Amino acid sequence: MNILFMAGVSAIVIKLLAYFLFNKNNENLEFLQKHMPLLIMVVLVFYLYKDLEYAKLSSLSYIIAGFSALIIQILFKKSYFSIITATIIFYILKEIIFKV
């Protein structure tokens, strides 16, 4: 019961905090909208390399896919395109080329 109560209270507090911090004429919201996709890409790539065993040959697919995601993001500035393309590259490398 206490866990459900705290979850409800925290959900309400987060929504109220977002409402008051990011009203319509706020510069913070514009800054987040502009820079958030690149921040998400950086977090995803670092998370990818967190527990990677670099001595294995199959790790090369992770490395190539991560760098391809960053390069595609830098070139095209489209987050969804870079995530989907890097995922496709990763699965092609992992399942076809580096099948281990």
Tab-separated table of C-alpha atoms in Angstrom:
chain	number	residue	atom	x	y	z
A	1	MET	CA	0.000	0.000	0.000
A	2	ASN	CA	2.807	2.422	0.854
A	3	ILE	CA	4.547	1.706	-2.437
A	4	LEU	CA	1.406	2.469	-4.441
A	5	PHE	CA	0.837	5.668	-2.482
A	6	MET	CA	4.411	6.855	-3.031
A	7	ALA	CA	4.232	5.966	-6.737
A	8	GLY	CA	1.050	8.010	-7.081
A	9	VAL	CA	2.446	10.975	-5.178
A	10	SER	CA	5.677	10.937	-7.181
A	11	ALA	CA	3.745	10.772	-10.473
A	12	ILE	CA	1.652	13.795	-9.458
A	13	VAL	CA	4.717	15.734	-8.285
A	14	ILE	CA	6.589	15.022	-11.520
A	15	LYS	CA	3.648	16.167	-13.643
A	16	LEU	CA	3.154	19.335	-11.595
A	17	LEU	CA	6.867	20.077	-11.664
A	18	ALA	CA	6.958	19.679	-15.446
A	19	TYR	CA	3.881	21.917	-15.767
A	20	PHE	CA	5.436	24.743	-13.748
A	21	LEU	CA	8.964	24.424	-15.155
A	22	PHE	CA	8.020	24.139	-18.814
A	23	ASN	CA	5.226	26.575	-19.457
A	24	LYS	CA	4.630	27.870	-22.985
A	25	ASN	CA	7.085	30.784	-22.952
A	26	ASN	CA	10.023	29.000	-21.374
A	27	GLU	CA	13.515	28.933	-22.863
A	28	ASN	CA	14.331	25.658	-21.081
A	29	LEU	CA	11.774	23.786	-23.142
A	30	GLU	CA	13.191	25.123	-26.407
A	31	PHE	CA	16.701	24.156	-25.304
A	32	LEU	CA	15.584	20.625	-24.424
A	33	GLN	CA	13.709	20.222	-27.700
A	34	LYS	CA	16.800	21.278	-29.621
A	35	HIS	CA	19.438	19.206	-27.772
A	36	MET	CA	17.604	16.173	-26.390
A	37	PRO	CA	17.902	13.871	-29.455
A	38	LEU	CA	21.700	14.140	-29.483
A	39	LEU	CA	21.831	13.589	-25.720
A	40	ILE	CA	19.722	10.442	-26.074
A	41	MET	CA	22.026	9.182	-28.821
A	42	VAL	CA	25.112	9.712	-26.648
A	43	VAL	CA	23.513	7.920	-23.705
A	44	LEU	CA	22.488	4.983	-25.903
A	45	VAL	CA	25.972	4.608	-27.379
A	46	PHE	CA	27.696	4.753	-23.987
A	47	TYR	CA	25.179	2.272	-22.597
A	48	LEU	CA	26.008	-0.006	-25.517
A	49	TYR	CA	29.703	-0.087	-24.592
A	50	LYS	CA	29.188	-0.428	-20.827
A	51	ASP	CA	29.454	-4.216	-20.404
A	52	LEU	CA	31.094	-5.096	-23.689
A	53	GLU	CA	33.852	-7.719	-23.767
A	54	TYR	CA	36.288	-6.283	-26.278
A	55	ALA	CA	38.349	-9.468	-26.649
A	56	LYS	CA	35.547	-11.323	-28.452
A	57	LEU	CA	35.107	-11.072	-32.209
A	58	SER	CA	31.339	-10.647	-31.817
A	59	SER	CA	31.989	-7.352	-30.001
A	60	LEU	CA	33.035	-5.856	-33.310
A	61	SER	CA	29.381	-5.728	-34.376
A	62	TYR	CA	28.581	-3.597	-31.305
A	63	ILE	CA	31.471	-1.248	-32.001
A	64	ILE	CA	30.614	-0.808	-35.689
A	65	ALA	CA	26.912	-0.276	-34.946
A	66	GLY	CA	27.642	2.300	-32.246
A	67	PHE	CA	29.974	4.316	-34.428
A	68	SER	CA	27.587	4.081	-37.354
A	69	ALA	CA	24.805	5.488	-35.141
A	70	LEU	CA	26.960	8.449	-34.195
A	71	ILE	CA	28.134	9.088	-37.750
A	72	ILE	CA	24.603	8.878	-39.155
A	73	GLN	CA	23.356	11.214	-36.415
A	74	ILE	CA	26.090	13.752	-37.155
A	75	LEU	CA	25.533	13.604	-40.918
A	76	PHE	CA	21.741	13.587	-41.125
A	77	LYS	CA	20.611	14.981	-37.731
A	78	LYS	CA	17.662	12.559	-37.683
A	79	SER	CA	17.440	10.600	-34.440
A	80	TYR	CA	14.950	7.978	-35.512
A	81	PHE	CA	16.785	7.361	-38.769
A	82	SER	CA	20.116	6.890	-37.015
A	83	ILE	CA	18.672	4.575	-34.368
A	84	ILE	CA	16.823	2.406	-36.882
A	85	THR	CA	19.740	2.290	-39.323
A	86	ALA	CA	22.259	1.429	-36.615
A	87	THR	CA	19.944	-1.286	-35.313
A	88	ILE	CA	19.648	-2.796	-38.783
A	89	ILE	CA	23.429	-2.619	-39.225
A	90	PHE	CA	23.901	-4.268	-35.852
A	91	TYR	CA	21.579	-7.183	-36.597
A	92	ILE	CA	23.077	-7.721	-40.038
A	93	LEU	CA	26.561	-7.791	-38.559
A	94	LYS	CA	25.600	-9.961	-35.609
A	95	GLU	CA	23.409	-12.503	-37.370
A	96	ILE	CA	25.074	-12.769	-40.779
A	97	ILE	CA	28.708	-11.659	-40.661
A	98	PHE	CA	29.850	-12.311	-37.068
A	99	LYS	CA	27.604	-15.294	-36.414
A	100	VAL	CA	28.965	-16.631	-33.131
